[in-house]
Tab-separated table of C-alpha atoms and ligand atoms in Angstrom:
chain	number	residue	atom	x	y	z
A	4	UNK	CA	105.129	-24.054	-45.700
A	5	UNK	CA	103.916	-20.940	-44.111
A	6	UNK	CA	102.646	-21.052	-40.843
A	7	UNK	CA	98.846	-21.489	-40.318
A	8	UNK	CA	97.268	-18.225	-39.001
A	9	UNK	CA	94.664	-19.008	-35.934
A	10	UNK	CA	92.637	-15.655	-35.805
A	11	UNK	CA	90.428	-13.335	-37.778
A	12	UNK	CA	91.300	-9.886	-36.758
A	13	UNK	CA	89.273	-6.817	-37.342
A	14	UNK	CA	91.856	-4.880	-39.477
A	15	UNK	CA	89.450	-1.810	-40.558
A	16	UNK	CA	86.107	-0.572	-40.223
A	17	UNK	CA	84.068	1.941	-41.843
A	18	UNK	CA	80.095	3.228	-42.083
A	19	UNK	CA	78.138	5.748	-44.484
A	20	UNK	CA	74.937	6.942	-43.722
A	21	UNK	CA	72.908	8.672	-46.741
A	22	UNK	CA	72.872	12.158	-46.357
A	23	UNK	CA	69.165	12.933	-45.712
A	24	UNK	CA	68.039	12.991	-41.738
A	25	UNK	CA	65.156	12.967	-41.073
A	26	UNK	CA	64.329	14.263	-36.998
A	27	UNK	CA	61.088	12.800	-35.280
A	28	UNK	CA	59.660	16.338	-35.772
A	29	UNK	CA	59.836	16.107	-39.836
A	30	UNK	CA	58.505	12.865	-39.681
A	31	UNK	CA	55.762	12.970	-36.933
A	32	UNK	CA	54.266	16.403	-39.106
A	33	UNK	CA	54.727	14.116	-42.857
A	34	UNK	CA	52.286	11.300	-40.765
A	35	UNK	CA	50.196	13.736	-39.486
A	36	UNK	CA	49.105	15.251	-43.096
A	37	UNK	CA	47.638	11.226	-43.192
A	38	UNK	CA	45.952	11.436	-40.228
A	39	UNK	CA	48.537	9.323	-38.374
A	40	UNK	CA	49.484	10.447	-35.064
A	41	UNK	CA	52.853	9.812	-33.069
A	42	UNK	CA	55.401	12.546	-31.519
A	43	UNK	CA	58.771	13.138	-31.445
A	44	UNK	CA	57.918	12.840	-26.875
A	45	UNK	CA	56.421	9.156	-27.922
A	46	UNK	CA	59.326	8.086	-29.988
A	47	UNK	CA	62.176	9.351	-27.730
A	48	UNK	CA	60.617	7.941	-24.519
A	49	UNK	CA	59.292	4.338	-25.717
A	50	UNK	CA	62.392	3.926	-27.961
A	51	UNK	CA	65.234	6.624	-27.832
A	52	UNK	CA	65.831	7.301	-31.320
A	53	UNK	CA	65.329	10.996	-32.142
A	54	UNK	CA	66.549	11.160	-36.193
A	55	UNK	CA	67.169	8.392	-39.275
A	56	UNK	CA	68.316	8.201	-42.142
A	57	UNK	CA	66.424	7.780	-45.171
A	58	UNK	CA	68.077	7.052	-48.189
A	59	UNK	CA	66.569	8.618	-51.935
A	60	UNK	CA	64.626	7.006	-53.798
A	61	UNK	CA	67.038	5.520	-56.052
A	62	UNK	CA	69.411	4.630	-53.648
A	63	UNK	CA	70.216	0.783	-53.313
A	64	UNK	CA	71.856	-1.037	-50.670
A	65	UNK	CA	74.797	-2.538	-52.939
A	66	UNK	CA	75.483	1.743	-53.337
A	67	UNK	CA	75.670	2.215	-49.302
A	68	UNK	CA	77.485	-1.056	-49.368
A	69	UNK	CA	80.631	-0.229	-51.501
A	70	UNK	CA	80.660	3.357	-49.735
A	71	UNK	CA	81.148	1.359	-46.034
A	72	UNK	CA	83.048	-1.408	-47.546
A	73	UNK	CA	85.543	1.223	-49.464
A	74	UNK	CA	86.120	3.263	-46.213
A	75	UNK	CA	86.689	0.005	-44.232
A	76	UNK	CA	89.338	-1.150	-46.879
A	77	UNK	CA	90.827	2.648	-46.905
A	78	UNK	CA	91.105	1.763	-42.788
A	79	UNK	CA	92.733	-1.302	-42.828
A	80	UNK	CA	95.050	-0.275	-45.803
A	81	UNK	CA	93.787	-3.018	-47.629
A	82	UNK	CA	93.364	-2.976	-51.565
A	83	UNK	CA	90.227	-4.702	-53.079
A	84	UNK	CA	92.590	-6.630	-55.087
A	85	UNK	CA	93.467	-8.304	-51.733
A	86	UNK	CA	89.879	-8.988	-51.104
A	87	UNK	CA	89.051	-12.701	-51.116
A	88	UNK	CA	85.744	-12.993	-49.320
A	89	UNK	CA	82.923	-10.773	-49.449
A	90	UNK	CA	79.958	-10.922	-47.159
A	91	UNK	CA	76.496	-8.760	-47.534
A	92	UNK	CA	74.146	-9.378	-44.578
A	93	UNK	CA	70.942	-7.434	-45.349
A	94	UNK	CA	67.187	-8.001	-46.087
A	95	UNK	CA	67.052	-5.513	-48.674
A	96	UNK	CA	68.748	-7.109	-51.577
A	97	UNK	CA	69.481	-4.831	-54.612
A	98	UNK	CA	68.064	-7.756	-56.408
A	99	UNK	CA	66.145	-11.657	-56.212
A	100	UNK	CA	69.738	-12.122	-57.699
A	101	UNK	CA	72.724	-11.677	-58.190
A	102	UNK	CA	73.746	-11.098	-54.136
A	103	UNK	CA	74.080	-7.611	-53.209
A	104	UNK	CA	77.854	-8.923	-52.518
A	105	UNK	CA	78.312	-9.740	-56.071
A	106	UNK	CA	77.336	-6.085	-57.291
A	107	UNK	CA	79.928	-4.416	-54.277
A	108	UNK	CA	82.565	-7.058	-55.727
A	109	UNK	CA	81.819	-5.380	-58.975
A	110	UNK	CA	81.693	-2.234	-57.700
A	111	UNK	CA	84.623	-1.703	-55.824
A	112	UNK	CA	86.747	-3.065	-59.193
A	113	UNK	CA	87.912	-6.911	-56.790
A	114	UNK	CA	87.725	-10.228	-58.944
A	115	UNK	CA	88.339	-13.407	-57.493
A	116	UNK	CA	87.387	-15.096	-54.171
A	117	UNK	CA	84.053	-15.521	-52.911
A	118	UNK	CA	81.009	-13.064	-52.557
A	119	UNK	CA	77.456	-14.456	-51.129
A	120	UNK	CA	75.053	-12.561	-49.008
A	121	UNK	CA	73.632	-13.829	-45.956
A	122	UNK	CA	69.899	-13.638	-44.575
A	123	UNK	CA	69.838	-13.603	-40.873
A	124	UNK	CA	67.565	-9.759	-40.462
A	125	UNK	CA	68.977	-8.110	-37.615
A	126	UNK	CA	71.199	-10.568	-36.458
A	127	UNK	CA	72.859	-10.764	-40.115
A	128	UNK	CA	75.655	-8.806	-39.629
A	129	UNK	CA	76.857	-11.433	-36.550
A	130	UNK	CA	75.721	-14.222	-38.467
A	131	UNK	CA	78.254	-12.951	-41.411
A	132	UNK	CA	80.764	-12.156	-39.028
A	133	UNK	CA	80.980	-15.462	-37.419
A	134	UNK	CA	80.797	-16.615	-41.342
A	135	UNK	CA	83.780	-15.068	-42.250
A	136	UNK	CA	85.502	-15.929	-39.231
A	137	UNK	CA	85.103	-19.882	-39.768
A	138	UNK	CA	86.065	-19.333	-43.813
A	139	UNK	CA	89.775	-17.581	-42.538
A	140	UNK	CA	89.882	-20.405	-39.689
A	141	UNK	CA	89.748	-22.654	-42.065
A	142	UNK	CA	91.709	-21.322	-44.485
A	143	UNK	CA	89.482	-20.719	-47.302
A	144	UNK	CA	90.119	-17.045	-46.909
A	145	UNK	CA	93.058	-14.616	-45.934
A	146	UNK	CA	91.274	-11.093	-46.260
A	147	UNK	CA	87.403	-10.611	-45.733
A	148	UNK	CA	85.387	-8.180	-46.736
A	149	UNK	CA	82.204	-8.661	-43.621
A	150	UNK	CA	78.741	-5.411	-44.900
A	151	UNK	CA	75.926	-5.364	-43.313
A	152	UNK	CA	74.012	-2.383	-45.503
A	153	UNK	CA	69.895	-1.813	-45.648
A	154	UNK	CA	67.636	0.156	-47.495
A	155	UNK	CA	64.923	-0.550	-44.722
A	156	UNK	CA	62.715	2.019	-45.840
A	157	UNK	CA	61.639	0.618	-48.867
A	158	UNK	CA	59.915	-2.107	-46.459
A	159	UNK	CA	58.280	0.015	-44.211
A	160	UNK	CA	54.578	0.542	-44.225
A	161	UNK	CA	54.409	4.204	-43.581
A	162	UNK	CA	50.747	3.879	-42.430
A	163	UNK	CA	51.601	1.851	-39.394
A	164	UNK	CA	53.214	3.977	-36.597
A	165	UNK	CA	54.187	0.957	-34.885
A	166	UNK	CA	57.035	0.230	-37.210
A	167	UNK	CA	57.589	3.183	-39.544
A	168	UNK	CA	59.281	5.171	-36.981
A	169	UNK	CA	62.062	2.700	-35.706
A	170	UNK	CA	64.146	2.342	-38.352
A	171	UNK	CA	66.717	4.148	-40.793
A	172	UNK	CA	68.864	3.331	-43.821
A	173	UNK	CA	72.764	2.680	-43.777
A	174	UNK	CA	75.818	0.457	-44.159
A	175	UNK	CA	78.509	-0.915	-42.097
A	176	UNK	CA	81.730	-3.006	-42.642
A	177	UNK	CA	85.010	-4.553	-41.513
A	178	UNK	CA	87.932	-5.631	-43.261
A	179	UNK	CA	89.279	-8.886	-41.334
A	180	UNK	CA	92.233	-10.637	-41.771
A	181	UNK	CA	94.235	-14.069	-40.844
A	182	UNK	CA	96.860	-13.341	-37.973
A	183	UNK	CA	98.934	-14.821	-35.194
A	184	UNK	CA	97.321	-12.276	-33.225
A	185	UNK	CA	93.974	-12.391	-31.312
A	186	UNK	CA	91.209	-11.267	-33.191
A	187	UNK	CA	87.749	-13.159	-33.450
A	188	UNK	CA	87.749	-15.146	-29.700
A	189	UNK	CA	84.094	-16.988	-29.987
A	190	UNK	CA	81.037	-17.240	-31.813
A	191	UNK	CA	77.460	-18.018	-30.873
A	192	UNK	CA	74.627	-18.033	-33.592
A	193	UNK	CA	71.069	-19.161	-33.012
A	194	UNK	CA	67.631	-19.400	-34.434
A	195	UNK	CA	64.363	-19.981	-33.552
A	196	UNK	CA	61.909	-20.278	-36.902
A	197	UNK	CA	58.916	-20.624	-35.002
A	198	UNK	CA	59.139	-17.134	-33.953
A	199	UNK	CA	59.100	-16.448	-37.662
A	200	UNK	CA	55.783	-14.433	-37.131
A	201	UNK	CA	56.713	-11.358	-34.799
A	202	UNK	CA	59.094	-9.958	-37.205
A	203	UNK	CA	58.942	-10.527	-40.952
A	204	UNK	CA	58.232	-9.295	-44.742
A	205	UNK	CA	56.186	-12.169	-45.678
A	206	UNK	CA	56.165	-11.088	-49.094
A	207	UNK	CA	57.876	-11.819	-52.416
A	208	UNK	CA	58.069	-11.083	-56.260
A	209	UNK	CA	56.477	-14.593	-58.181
A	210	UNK	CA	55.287	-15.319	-61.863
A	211	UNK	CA	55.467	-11.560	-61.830
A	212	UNK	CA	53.707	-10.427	-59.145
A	213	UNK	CA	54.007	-9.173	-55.678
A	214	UNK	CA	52.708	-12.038	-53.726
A	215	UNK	CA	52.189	-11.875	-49.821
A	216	UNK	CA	52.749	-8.732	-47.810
A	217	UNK	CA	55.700	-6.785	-48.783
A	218	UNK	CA	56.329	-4.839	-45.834
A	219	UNK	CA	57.507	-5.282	-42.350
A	220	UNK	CA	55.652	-6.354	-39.884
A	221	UNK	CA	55.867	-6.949	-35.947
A	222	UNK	CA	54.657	-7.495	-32.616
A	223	UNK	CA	56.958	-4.953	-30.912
A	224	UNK	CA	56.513	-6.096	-27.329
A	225	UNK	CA	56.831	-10.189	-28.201
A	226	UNK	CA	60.378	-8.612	-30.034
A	227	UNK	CA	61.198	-6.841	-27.079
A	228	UNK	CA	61.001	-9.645	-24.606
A	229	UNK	CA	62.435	-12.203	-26.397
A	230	UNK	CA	65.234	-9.759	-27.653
A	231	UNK	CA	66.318	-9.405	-23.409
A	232	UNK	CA	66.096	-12.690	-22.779
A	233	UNK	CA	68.198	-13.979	-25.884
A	234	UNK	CA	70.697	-11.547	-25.714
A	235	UNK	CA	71.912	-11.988	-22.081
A	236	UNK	CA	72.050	-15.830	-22.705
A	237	UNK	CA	74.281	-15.509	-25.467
A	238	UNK	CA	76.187	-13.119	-23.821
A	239	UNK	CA	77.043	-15.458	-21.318
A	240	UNK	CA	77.245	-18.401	-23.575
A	241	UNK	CA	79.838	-16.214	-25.787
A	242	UNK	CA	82.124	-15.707	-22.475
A	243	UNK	CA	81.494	-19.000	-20.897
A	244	UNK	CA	82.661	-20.469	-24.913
A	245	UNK	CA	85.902	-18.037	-24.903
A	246	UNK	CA	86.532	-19.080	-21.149
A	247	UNK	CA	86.176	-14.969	-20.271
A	248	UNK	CA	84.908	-12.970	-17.624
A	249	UNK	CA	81.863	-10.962	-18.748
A	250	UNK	CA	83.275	-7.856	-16.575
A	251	UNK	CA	86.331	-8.165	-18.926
A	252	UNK	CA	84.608	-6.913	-21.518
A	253	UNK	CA	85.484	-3.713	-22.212
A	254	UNK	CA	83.213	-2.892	-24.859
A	255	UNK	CA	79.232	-4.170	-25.771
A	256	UNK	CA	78.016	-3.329	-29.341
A	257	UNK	CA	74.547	-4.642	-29.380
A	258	UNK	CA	72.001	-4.772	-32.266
A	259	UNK	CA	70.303	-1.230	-32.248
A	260	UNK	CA	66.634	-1.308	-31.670
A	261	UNK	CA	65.648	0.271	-28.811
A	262	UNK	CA	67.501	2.122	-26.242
A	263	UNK	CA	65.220	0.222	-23.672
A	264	UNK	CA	66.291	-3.472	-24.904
A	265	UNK	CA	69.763	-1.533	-24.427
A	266	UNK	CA	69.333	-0.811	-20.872
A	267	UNK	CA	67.782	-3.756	-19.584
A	268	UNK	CA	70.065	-6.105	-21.395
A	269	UNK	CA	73.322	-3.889	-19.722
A	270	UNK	CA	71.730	-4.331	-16.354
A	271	UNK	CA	70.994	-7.856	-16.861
A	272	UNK	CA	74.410	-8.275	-17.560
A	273	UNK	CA	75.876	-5.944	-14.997
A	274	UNK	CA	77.984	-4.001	-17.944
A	275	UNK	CA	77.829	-0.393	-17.261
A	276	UNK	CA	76.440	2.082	-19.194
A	277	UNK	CA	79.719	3.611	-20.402
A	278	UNK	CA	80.718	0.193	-21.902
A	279	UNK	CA	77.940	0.154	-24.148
A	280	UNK	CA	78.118	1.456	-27.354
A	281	UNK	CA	74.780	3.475	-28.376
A	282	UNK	CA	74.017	4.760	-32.025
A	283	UNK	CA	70.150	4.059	-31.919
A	284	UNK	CA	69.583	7.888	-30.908
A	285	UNK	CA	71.151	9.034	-34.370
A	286	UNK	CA	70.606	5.773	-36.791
A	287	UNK	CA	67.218	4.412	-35.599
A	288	UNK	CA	67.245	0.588	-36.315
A	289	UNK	CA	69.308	0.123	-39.397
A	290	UNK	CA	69.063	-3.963	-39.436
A	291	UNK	CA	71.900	-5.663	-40.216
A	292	UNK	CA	74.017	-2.102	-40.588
A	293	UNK	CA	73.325	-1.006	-37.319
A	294	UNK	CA	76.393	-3.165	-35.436
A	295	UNK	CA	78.998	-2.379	-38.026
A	296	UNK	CA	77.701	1.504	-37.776
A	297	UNK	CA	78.183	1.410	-33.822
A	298	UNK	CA	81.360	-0.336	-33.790
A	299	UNK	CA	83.055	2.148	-36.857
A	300	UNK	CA	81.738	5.082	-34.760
A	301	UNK	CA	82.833	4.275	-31.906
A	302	UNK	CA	86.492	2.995	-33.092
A	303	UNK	CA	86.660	6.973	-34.817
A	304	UNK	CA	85.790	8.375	-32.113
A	305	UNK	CA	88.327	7.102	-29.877
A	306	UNK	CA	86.855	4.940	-27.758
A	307	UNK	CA	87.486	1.253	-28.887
A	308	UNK	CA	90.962	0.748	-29.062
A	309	UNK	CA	93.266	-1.547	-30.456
A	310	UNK	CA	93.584	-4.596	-27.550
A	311	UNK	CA	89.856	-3.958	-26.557
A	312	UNK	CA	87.833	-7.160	-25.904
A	313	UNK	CA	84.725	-6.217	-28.080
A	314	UNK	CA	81.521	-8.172	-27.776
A	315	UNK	CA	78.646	-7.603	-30.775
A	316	UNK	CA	75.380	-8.759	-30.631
A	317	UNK	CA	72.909	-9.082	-32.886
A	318	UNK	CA	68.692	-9.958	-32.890
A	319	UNK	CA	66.202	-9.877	-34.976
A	320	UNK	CA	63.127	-11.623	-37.755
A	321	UNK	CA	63.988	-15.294	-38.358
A	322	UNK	CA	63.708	-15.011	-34.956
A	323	UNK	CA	67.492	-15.021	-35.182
A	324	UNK	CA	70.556	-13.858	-32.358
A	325	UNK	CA	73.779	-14.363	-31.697
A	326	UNK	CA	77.218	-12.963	-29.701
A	327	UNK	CA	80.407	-12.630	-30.988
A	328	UNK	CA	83.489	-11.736	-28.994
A	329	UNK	CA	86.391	-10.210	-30.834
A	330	UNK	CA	89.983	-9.154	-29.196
A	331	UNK	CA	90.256	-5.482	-31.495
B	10	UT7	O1	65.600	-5.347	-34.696
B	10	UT7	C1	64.629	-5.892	-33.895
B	10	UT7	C2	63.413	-5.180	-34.296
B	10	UT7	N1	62.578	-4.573	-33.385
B	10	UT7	C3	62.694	-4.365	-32.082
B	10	UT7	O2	63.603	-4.702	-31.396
B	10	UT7	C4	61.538	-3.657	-31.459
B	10	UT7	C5	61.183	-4.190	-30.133
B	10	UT7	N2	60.015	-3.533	-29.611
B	10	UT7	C6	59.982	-2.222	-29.260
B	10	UT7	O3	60.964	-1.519	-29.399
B	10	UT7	C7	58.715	-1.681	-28.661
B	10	UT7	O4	57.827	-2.729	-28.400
B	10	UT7	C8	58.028	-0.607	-29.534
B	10	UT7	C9	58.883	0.647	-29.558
B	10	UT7	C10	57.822	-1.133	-30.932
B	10	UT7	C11	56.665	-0.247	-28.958
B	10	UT7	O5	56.808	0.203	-27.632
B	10	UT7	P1	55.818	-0.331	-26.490
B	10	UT7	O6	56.200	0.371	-25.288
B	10	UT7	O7	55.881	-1.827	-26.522
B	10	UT7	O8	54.431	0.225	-27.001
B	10	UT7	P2	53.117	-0.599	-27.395
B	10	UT7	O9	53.311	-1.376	-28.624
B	10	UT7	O10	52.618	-1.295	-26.188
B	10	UT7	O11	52.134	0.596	-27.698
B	10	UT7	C12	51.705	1.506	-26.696
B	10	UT7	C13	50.768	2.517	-27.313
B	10	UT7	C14	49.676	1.887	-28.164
B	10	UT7	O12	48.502	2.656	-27.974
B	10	UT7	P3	47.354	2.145	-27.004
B	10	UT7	O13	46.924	0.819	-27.564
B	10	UT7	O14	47.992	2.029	-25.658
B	10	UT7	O15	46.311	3.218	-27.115
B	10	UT7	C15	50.157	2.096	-29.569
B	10	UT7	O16	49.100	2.166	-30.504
B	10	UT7	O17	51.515	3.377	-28.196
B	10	UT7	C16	50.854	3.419	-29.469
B	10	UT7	N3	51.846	3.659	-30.498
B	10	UT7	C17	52.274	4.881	-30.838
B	10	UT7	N4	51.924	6.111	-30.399
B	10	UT7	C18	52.549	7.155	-30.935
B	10	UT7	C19	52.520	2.751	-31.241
B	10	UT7	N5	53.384	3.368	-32.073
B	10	UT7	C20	53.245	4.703	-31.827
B	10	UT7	C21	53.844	5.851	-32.365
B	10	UT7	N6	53.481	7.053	-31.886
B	10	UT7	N7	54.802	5.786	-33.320
């Protein structure tokens, strides 16, 4: 009998961004021929993001998906025919169905295994994390394929100014793997549907027909408080879970919304500034991408090593959060 593996370790990561950015200039002088007014001064200062993203028209999510999920698998050394378990987190499905993991599966030439998508907004990409973590516990799966990949502008109302300007397109992914060696410490998922209202797409395709509002909508400041609040208790509800030491972290990758959410939640915490891993500047909001997009960038780049004790966290619409802490 071989010996049962305890951990999901991150083996690989990679992100793709499509090619068009577009700066808060561009986009502040495309509203204004509407009559809608904002500035790139407004943007930076209430939110910190100064470019996105924005995919073509014809660009789908499963298409940033397999781009992320083939440069994570070309990072861990990993073939797709190794691939058992493949995870989409994103609220801009290709499709009503198949899942957007089903067309990647496809896509990147694996058969076999498992491939589902998971629903959790902004929080989706820790909700499939923490997925895939409890399938290799288990045993149900030795290599996992974990994307979180939107297409968030084709939700965006670009007559309201309160939302249009926050977010981006992109995808994200990990490859993780069963191991003897610390990988995937804790994991801390939570929900609260009566918050459904401050962040949703209340919309859908029936007997034909767009029914409901297709686009995103929110109430920014009821986002932003609960978004604090939530984070910093599952921060310490992560720890308290793995029996760690929040100043042991060496690394937070948090949910990219809003530099300010970033800041308080870091000085809430009493992590400083250097530990936190920042992407909103360049990305924008990119959903469920945006934590696989911070951690890939800043694992290039040099700065999370192999050893690091890693904590992402996502928020979002449901109203959805959760930690988890990983041992890189
Ligand atoms: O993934 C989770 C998803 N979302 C979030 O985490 C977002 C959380 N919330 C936020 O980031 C912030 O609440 C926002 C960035 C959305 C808004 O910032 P705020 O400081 O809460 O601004 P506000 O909503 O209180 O609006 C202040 C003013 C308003 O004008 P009046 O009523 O004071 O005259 C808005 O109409 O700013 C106006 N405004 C804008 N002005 C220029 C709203 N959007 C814009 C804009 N450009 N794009």
């Amino acid at each position: 009998m071989e010996s049962s593996m305890s951990y999901a370790k991150i083996v690989g990561s990679g992100g793709y961004l499509p090619p068009r950015i577009v700066s808060n200039d561009e986009l502040a002088a495309e509203l204004a021929t509407r009559q809608i007014a904002t500035s790139d001064t407004w943007i930076v200062e209430r939110t910190g993001i100064r470019q996105r993203h924005i995919a073509a028209p014809d660009v789908t999510t499963s298409m940033l998906a397999t781009k992320a999920a083939q440069l994570a698998l070309d990072d861990a050394g990993v073939t797709a025919a190794e691939v058992d378990l493949i995870i989409v987190a994103t609220s801009t499905p290709d499709f009503i169905f198949p899942s957007t993991a089903c067309l990647v599966q496809a896509n990147l030439g694996a058969k076999g295994g498992a491939a589902f998508d998971v629903q959790a907004v902004c929080s989706g990409f820790v909700y499939a994390l923490a997925t895939a973590d409890a399938f290799i516990q288990a045993g149900r799966s030795r290599v996992a394929l974990v994307i979180g990949a939107e297409v968030f502008s084709s939700i965006l109302d670009w007559s309201d100014r309160g939302t249009c300007v926050l977010f981006g397109d992109g995808a994200g992914a990990v490859v993780l793997k069963a191991s003897e060696e610390p990988g995937v410490l804790a994991a801390q998922l939570n929900a609260d549907g009566s918050q459904m209202k401050i962040l949703c797409a209340a919309g859908n395709v029936m007997h034909g027909k767009v029914v409901g509002d297709p686009f995103l909508r929110m109430d920014g400041q009821a986002v932003f408080k609960l978004a604090v609040t939530a984070l910093a208790r599952s921060a310490k509800e992560v720890c308290q879970q793995a029996g760690i030491d929040l100043a042991d972290i060496d690394w937070l990758v948090p949910h990219q919304a809003n530099v300010r959410i970033l800041n308080f939640l870091s000085r809430k915490l009493g992590i400083p500034d250097e530990k936190v891993i920042i992407t909103v500047d360049k990305h924008a909001n990119t959903s469920a991408a945006s934590v696989p997009l911070a951690l890939d960038a800043a694992r290039r780049d040099g700065r999370i090593k192999s050893g690091d004790l890693v904590m992402m966290q996502g928020v979002g619409g449901g109203f959805t959060w959760g930690s988890v802490l990983a041992r890189m």
